[in-house]
Short mmCIF file of C-alpha atoms and ligand atoms in Angstrom, two decimals:
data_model
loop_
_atom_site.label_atom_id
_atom_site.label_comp_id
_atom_site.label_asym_id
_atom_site.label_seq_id
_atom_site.Cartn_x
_atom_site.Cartn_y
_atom_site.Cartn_z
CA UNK A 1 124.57 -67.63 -30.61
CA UNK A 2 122.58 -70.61 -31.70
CA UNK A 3 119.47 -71.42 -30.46
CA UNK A 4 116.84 -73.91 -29.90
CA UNK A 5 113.95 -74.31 -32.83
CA UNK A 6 110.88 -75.60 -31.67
CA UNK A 7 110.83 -79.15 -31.39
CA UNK A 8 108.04 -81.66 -33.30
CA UNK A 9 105.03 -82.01 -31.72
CA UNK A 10 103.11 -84.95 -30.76
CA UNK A 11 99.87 -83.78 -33.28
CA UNK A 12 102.80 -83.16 -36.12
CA UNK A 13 104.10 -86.39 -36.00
CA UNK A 14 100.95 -88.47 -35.56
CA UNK A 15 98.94 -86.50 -38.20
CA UNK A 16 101.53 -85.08 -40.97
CA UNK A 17 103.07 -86.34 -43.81
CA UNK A 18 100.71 -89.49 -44.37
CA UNK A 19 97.99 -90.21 -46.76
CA UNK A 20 94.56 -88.21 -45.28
CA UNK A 21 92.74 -92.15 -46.47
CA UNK A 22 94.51 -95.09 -47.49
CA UNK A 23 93.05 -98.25 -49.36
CA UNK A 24 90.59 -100.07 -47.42
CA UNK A 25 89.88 -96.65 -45.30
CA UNK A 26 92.00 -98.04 -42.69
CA UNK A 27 93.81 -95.29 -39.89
CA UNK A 28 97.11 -96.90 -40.38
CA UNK A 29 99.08 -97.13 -43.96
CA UNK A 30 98.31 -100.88 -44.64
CA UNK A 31 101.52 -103.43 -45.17
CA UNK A 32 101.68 -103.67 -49.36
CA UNK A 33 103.59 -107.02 -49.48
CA UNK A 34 103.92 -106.16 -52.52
CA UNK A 35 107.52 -106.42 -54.91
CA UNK A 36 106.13 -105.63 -58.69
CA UNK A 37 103.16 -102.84 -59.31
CA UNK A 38 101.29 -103.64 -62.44
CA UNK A 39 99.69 -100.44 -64.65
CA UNK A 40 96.21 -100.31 -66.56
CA UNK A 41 97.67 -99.08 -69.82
CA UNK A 42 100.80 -97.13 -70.97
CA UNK A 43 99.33 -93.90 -70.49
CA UNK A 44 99.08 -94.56 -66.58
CA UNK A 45 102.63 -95.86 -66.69
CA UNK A 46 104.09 -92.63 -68.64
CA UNK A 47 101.68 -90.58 -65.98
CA UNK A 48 103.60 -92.36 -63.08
CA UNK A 49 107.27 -92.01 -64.61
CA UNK A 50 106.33 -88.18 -65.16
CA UNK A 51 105.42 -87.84 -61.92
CA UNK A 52 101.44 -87.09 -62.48
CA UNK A 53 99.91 -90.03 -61.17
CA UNK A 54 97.20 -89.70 -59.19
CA UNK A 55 98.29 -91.92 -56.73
CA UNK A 56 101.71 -90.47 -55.38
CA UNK A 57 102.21 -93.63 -53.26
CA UNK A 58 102.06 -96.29 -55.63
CA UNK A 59 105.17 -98.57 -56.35
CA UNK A 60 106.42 -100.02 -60.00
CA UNK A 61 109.03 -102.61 -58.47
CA UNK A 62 109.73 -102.65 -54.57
CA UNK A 63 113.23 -101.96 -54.73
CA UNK A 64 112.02 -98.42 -56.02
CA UNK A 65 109.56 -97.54 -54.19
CA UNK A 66 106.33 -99.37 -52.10
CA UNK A 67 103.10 -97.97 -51.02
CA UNK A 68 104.00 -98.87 -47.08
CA UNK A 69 107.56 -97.50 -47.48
CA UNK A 70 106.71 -94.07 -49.58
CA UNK A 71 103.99 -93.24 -47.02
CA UNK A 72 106.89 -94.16 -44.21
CA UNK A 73 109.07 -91.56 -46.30
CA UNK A 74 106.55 -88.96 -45.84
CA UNK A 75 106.26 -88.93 -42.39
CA UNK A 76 110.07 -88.98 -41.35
CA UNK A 77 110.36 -85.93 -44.42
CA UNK A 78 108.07 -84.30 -42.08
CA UNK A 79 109.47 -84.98 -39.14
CA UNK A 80 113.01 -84.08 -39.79
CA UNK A 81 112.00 -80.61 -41.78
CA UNK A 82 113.05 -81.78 -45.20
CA UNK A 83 112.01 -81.68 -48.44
CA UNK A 84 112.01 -85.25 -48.37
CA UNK A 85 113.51 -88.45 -47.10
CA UNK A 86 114.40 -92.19 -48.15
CA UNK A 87 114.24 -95.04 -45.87
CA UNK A 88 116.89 -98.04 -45.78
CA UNK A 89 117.27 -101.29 -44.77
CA UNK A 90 119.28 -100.43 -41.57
CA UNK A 91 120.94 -97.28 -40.23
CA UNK A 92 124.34 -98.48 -41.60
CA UNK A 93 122.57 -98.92 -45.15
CA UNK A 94 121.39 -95.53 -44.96
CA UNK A 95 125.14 -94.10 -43.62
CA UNK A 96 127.03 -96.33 -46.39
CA UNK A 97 124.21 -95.58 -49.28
CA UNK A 98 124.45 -92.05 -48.85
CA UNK A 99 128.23 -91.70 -48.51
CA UNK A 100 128.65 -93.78 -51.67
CA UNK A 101 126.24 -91.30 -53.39
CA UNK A 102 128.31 -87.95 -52.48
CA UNK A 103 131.88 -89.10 -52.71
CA UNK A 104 134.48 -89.90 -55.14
CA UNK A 105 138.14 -91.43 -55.54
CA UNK A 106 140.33 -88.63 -54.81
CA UNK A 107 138.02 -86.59 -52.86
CA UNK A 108 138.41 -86.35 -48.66
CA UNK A 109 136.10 -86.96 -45.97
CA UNK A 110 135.95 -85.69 -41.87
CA UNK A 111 134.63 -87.66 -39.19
CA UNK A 112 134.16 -87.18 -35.54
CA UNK A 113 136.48 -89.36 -33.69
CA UNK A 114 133.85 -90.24 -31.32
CA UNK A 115 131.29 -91.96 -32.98
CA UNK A 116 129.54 -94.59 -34.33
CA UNK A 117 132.34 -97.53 -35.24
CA UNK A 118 131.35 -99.04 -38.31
CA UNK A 119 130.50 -95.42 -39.79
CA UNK A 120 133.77 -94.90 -38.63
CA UNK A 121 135.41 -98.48 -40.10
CA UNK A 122 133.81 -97.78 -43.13
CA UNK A 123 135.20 -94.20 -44.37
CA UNK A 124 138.62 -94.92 -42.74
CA UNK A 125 139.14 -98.70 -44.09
CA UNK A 126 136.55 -99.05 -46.90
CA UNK A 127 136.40 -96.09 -48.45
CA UNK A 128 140.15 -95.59 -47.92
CA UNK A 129 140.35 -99.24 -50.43
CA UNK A 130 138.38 -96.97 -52.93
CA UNK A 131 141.01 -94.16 -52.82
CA UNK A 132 139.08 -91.65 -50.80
CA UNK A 133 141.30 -89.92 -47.72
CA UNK A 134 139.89 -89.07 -44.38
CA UNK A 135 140.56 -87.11 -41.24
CA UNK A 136 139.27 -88.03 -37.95
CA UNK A 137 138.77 -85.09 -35.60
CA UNK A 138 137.81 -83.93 -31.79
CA UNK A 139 133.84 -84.25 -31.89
CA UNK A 140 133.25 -80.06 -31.71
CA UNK A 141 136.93 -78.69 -31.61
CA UNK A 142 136.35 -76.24 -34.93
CA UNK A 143 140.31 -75.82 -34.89
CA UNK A 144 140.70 -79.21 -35.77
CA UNK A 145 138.19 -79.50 -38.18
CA UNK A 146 139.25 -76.31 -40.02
CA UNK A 147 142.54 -77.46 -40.50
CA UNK A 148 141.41 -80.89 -41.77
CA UNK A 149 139.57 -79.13 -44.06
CA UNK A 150 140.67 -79.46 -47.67
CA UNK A 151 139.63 -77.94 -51.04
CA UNK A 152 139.24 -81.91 -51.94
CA UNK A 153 136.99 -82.58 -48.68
CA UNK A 154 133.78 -83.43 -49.88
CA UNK A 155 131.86 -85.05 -46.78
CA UNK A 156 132.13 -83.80 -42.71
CA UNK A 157 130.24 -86.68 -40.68
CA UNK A 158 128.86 -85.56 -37.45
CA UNK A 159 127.42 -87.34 -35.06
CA UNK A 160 125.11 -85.27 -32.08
CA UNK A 161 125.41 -86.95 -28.87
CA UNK A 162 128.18 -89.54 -29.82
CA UNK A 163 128.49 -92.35 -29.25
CA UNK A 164 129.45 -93.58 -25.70
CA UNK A 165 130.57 -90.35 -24.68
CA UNK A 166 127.37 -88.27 -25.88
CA UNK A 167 129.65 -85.60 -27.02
CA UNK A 168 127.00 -82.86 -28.35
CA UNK A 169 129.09 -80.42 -30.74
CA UNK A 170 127.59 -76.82 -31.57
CA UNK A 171 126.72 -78.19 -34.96
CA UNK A 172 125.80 -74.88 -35.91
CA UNK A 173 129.24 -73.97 -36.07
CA UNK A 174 130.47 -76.59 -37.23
CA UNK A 175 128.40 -76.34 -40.98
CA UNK A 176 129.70 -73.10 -40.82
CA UNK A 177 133.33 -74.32 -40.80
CA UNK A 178 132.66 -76.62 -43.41
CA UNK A 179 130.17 -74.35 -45.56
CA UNK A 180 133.75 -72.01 -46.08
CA UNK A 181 134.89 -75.21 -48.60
CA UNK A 182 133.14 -74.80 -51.50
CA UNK A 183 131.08 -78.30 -52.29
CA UNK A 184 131.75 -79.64 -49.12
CA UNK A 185 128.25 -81.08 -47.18
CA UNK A 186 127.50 -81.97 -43.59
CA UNK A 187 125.92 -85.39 -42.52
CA UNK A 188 124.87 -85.31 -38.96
CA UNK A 189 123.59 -88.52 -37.11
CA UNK A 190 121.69 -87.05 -34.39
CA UNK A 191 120.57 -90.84 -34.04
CA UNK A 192 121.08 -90.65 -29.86
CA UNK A 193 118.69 -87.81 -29.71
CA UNK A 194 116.21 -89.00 -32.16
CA UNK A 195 114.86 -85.83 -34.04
CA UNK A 196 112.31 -85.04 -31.11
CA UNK A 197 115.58 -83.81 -29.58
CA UNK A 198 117.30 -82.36 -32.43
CA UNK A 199 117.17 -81.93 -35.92
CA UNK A 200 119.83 -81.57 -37.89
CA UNK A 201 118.73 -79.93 -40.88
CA UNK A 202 117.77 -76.55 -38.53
CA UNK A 203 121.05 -76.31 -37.83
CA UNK A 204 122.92 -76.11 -40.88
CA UNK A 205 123.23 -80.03 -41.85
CA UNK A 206 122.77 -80.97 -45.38
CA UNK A 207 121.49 -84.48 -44.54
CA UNK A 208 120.25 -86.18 -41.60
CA UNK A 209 121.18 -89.69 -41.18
CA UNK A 210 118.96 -91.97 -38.13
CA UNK A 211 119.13 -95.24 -37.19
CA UNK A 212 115.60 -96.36 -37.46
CA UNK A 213 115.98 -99.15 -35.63
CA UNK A 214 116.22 -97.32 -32.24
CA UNK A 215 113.77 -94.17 -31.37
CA UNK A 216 112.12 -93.97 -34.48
CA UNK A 217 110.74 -97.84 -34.63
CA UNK A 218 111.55 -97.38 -30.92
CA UNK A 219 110.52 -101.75 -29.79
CA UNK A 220 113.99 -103.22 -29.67
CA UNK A 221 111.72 -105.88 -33.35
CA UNK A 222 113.12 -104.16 -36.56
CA UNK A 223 115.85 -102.47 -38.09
CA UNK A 224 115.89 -99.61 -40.36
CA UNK A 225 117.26 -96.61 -41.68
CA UNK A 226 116.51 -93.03 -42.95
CA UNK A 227 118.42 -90.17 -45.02
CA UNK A 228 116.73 -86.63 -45.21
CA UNK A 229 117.63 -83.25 -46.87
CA UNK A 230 117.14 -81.13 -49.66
CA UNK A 231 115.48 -83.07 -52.85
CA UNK A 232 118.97 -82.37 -55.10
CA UNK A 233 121.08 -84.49 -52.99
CA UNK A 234 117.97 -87.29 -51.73
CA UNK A 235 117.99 -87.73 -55.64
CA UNK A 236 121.48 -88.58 -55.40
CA UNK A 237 120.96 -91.01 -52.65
CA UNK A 238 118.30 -92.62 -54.28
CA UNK A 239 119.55 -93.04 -57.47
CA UNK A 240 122.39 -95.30 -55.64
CA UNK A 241 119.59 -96.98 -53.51
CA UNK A 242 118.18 -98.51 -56.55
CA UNK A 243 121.16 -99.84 -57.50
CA UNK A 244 122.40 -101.28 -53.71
CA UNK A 245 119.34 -102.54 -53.06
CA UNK A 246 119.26 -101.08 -49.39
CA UNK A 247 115.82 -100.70 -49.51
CA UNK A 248 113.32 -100.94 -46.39
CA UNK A 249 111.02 -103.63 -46.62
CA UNK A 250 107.77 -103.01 -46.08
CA UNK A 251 106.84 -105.21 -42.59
CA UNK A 252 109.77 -103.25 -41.37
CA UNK A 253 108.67 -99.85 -43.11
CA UNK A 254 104.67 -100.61 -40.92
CA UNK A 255 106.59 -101.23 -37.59
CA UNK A 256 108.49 -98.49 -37.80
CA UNK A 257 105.35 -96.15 -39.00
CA UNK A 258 103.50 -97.71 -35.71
CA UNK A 259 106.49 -96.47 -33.32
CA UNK A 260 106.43 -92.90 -34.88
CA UNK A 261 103.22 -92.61 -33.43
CA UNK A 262 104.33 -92.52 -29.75
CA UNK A 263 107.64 -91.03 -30.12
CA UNK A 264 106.67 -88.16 -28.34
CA UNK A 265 105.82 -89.80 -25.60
CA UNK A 266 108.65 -92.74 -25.56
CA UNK A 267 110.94 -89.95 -25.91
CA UNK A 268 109.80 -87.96 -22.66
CA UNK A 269 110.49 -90.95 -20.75
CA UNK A 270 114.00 -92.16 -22.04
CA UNK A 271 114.88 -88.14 -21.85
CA UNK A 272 114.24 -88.31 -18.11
CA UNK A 273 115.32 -91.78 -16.93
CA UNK A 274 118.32 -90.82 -18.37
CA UNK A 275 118.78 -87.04 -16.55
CA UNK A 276 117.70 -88.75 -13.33
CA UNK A 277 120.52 -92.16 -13.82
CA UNK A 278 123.00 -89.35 -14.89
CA UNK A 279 122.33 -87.43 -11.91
CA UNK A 280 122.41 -90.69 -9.31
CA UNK A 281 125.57 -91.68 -10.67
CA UNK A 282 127.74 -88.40 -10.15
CA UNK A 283 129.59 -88.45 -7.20
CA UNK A 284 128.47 -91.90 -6.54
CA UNK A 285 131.77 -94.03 -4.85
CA UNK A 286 132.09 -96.71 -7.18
CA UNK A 287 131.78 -94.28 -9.48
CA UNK A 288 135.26 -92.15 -11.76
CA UNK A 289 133.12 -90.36 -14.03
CA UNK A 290 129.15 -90.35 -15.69
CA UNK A 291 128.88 -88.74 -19.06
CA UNK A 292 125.73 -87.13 -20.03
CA UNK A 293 125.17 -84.06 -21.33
CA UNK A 294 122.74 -83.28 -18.51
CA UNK A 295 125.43 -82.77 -16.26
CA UNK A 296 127.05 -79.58 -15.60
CA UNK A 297 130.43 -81.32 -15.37
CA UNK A 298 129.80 -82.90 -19.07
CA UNK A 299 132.25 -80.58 -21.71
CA UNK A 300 128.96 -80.31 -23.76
CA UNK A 301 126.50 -79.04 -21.25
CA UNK A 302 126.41 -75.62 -22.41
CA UNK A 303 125.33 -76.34 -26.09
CA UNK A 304 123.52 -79.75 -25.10
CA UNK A 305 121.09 -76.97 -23.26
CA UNK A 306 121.37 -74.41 -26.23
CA UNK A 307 120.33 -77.00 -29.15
CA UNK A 308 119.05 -79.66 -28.39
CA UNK A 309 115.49 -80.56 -26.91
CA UNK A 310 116.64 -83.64 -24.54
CA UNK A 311 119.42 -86.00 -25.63
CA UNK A 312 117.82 -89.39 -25.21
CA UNK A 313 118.01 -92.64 -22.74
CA UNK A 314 121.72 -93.65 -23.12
CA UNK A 315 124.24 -92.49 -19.93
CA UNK A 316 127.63 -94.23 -19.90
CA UNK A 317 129.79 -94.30 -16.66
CA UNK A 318 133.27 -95.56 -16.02
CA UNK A 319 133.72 -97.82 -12.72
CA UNK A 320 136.39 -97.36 -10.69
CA UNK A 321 137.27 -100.93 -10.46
CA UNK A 322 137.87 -100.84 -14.43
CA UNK A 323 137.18 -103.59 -16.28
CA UNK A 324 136.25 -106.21 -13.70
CA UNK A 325 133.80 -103.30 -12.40
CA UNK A 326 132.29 -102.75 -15.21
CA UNK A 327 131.84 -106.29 -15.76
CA UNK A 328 130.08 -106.66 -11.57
CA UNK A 329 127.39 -103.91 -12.41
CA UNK A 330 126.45 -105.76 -16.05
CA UNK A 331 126.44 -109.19 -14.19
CA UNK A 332 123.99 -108.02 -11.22
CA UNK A 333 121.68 -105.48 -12.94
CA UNK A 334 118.18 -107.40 -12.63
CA UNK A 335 116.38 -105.55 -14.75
CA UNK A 336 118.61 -104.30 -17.54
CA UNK A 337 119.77 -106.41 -19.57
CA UNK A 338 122.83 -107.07 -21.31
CA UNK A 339 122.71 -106.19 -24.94
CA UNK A 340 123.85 -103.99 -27.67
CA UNK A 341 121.26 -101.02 -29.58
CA UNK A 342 119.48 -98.73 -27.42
CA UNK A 343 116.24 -96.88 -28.11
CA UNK A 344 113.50 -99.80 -26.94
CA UNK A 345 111.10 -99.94 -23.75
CA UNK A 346 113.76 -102.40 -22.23
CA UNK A 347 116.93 -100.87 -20.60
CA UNK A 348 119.91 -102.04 -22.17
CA UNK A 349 123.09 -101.84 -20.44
CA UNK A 350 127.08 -102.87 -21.92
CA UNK A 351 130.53 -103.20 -20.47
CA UNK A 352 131.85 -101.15 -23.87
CA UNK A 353 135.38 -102.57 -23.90
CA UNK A 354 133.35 -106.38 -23.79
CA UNK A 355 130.57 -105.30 -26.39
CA UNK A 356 131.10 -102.72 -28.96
CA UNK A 357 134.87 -102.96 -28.38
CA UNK A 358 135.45 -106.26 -28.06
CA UNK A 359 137.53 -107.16 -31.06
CA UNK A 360 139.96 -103.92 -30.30
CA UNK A 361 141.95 -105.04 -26.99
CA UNK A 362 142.99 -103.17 -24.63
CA UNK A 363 145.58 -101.38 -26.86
CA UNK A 364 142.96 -100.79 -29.63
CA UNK A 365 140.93 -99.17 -26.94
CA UNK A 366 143.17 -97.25 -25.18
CA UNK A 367 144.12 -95.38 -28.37
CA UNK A 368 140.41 -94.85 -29.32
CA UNK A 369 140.25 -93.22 -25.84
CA UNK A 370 137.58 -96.22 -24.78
CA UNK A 371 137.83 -96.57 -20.97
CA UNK A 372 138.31 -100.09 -19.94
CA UNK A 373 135.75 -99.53 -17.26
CA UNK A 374 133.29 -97.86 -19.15
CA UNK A 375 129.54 -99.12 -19.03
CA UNK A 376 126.80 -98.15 -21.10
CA UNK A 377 123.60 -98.05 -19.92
CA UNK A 378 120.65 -97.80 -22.69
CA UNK A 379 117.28 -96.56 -20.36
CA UNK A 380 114.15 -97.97 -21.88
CA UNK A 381 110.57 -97.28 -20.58
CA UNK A 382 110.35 -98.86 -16.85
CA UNK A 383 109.74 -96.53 -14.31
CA UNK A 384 112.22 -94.22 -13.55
CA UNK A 385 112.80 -94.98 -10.41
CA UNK A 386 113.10 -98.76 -10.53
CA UNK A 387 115.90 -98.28 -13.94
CA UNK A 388 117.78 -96.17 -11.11
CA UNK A 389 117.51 -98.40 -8.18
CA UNK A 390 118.38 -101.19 -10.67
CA UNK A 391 122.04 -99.93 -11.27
CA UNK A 392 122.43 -98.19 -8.20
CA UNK A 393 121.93 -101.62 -6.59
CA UNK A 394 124.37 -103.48 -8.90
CA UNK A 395 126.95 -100.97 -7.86
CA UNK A 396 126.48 -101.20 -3.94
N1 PLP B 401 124.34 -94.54 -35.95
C1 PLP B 401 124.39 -94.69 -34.62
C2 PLP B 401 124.65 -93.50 -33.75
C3 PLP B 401 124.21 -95.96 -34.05
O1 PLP B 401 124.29 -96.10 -32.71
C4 PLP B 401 123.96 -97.07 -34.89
C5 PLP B 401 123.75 -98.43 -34.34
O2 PLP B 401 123.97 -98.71 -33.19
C6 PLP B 401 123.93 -96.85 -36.27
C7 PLP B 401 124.10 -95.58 -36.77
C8 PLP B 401 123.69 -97.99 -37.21
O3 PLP B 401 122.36 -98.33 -37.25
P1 PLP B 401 121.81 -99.80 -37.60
O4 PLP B 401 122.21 -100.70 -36.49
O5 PLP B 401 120.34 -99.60 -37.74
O6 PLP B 401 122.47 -100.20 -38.89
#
C-alpha cells in the first residue's frame, strides 16, 4: 500500500540547497545579468570544465549555466529529492526539452488523457511528425496502461492532479507498470500540487517536470520551468538544453528563488481555499458536479489522501445551465478574475470550453470528455471565506 513521505518543510526550503554566502554577503542569491563569464588564466578554465572550481556557481556563457540560475537549480534539486535539477524558460520548455532528450524515431510514448494540452499536442502531433507513436490512456486505469505498453515505449507522462479534472493516479503503481518494460521512464507533472504536496521522485518517477510559473514562482510575474531526477538522465536533458536554448533567464531565475521562500505558507492557503470551495460547491443547486480530490465523491479520493500532502488551489465545477452557466458565474465573480494559469495570490477562474478549449468546438470537446459547462476556478491567497462567498454569489 503506498504511503505518504514526509512532505518539505518550511526551514528545508528556505535554508537548503543555496550558497551559505553569496557575493556582496547579501541573504538572497543576487541577479548575475550576466551572458559570458570571463576566466583568470587557462588553468582556472580547465579547473571549471573538470568540475574543480572553487566556485561551483559560476557561469562560462549563460545559455550553460548562470550564477542566479545554478543557485535556483540547487534549491528546486533540494526540494524535489533529486540529485539535481535544471531550470527552463517555461514549463512547456522544460516538458518539450526533456522529451526531446529521452526519445527517438521509432520509439513509443504514454500519456494520460487528462492532462495538460500542449504536453498533450505536442507528443501526439509533434512528435508523431518526427516518427515517434503514442498512446493516450485513462489517467490511473493500470489495465490500460499495461496494455499500451510496448517493448518500443520509451516515455509514460503522468500528470498528478490533472488537469481540469484533478485526477490523482496511484503513481506508485503506475512506475511499477511501466518499470516491467525494460528502458521505459516515468515523467510525472505533479505541477497542480506543487512538490509541497507531492513529489514525484518518492514515488517511483524518474523525472519530475513543474511549471515554475505557478506555485513555485507562485505571483501570477514570470514564467519558468524545472526538470529533476537522477544526474544520468538531467545530463541528458541538459545536454539538449544547450543546444534549444530553453534556458531560464536570470530576472526570472531571482523571482522565482524569492517565491520559493514562502511556498510553504502560499501553499497552506491555496490547499484550504480550495477544500473549503470544493466543499461549498457539492450539492449546491446550480451545481451537476465539483471535482476535487477532497471530496469523497471524487474517483481519486482514496489515493489523493494516501499520497499526496494537499493538492493545491484549483477546483473545477460543471454548471447545470452548461455553457451559458458557466459563462453567468465567470461574468459576475467580483473578485476572481477571468484568466488562464493558476498558482498566484489572485483567484483565477475559466469557463474551460471558452479558455483552454476554445479552439476545439463543441465536438473537439465532447470527445476529449471536456464538459461544456465546466468552470475552473484557480484559488489564490484572499481570505477563504471571501474566494467562497465570491462564487457562491455569482451562482445565486
Ligand atoms: N503543466 C501543467 C500541469 C500546466 O498547467 C502548465 C501550464 O498551464 C504547464 C505544464 C506549462 O507550463 P508553462 O505555462 O510554464 O509553460
Amino acid at each position: 500500500m503506498p504511503t505518504k513521505r514526509p512532505a518539505p518543510s518550511s526551514t528545508s526550503i528556505v535554508q537548503e540547497g543555496r550558497p551559505r554566502f553569496v557575493p556582496g554577503d547579501g541573504v538572497p542569491v543576487p541577479i548575475v545579468q550576466t551572458s559570458t563569464f570571463v576566466f583568470r588564466d587557462t588553468t582556472e578554465l580547465v579547473s571549471f570544465f573538470e568540475g574543480t572550481h572553487a566556485d561551483e556557481h559560476r557561469g562560462e556563457y549563460g545559455r550553460y549555466g548562470n550564477p542566479t540560475v545554478n543557485a535556483l537549480e540547487g534549491r528546486l534539486a533540494s526540494l524535489e529529492g533529486a540529485d539535481e535539477a535544471l531550470s527552463f524558460s517555461s514549463g512547456m520548455a522544460a516538458m518539450t526539452t526533456t522529451i526531446l532528450a529521452l526519445v527517438k524515431a521509432g520509439q513509443h510514448v504514454v500519456l494520460f488523457r487528462d492532462g495538460y494540452r500542449k504536453t498533450r499536442d505536442f507528443v501526439t502531433k509533434t512528435l508523431g511528425r518526427f516518427g515517434v507513436a503514442s498512446t493516450v490512456v485513462e489517467p490511473g486505469n493500470l489495465h490500460e496502461l499495461a496494455a499500451a505498453m510496448r517493448p518500443e515505449t520509451r516515455l509514460v507522462i503522468g500528470e498528478a492532479p490533472t488537469n481540469p479534472y484533478l485526477r490523482c493516479a496511484d503513481l506508485e503503481a503506475v512506475a511499477r507498470v511501466v518499470k516491467q518494460t525494460r528502458g521505459a521512464k516515468l515523467i510525472v507533472d505533479a505541477t497542480l500540487a506543487s512538490p509541497l504536496g507531492f513529489r514525484p521522485l518518492e514515488h517511483g518517477a524518474d523525472l519530475s517536470v513543474q511549471s515554475a510559473t505557478k506555485y513555485l514562482a507562485g505571483h501570477h510575474d514570470v514564467l519558468g520551468g524545472s526538470v529533476a531526477g537522477a544526474r544520468d538522465l538531467v545530463s541528458l536533458v541538459r545536454e539538449l538544453r544547450g543546444a534549444t536554448g530553453a534556458m531560464l533567464d536570470p530576472h526570472a531565475a531571482f523571482l522565482i528563488a524569492r517565491g520559493l521562500d514562502t511556498l510553504s505558507l502560499r501553499m497552506q492557503r491555496h490547499n484550504a481555499t480550495g477544500i473549503a470551495l470544493a466543499r461549498a460547491l457539492e450539492g449546491h443547486p446550480a451545481v451537476a458536479r465539483v471535482h476535487h480530490p477532497s471530496l469523497v465523491s471524487h474517483p481519486d479520493h482514496g489515493t489523493a489522501e494516501r499520497l499526496f500532502h494537499g493538492t493545491g488551489g484549483v477546483v473545477s465545477f460543471v454548471s447545470k445551465a452548461g455553457l451559458a452557466g458557466a459563462r453567468e458565474v465567470c461574468d459576475r465573480v467580483k473578485i476572481a478574475r477571468i484568466g488562464p494559469s493558476f498558482g498566484g495570490p489572485q483567484t483565477l477562474i475559466e469557463p474551460v470550453a471558452l479558455m483552454s478549449y476554445f479552439e476545439q468546438g463543441p465536438e473537439g470537446r465532447a470527445a476529449l470528455g471536456i464538459e461544456e459547462g465546466l468552470v475552473r476556478v484557480a484559488c489564490g491567497l484572499e481570505e477563504t471565506q471571501d474566494v467562497v462567498d465570491d462564487v457562491l454569489a455569482a451562482l445565486a
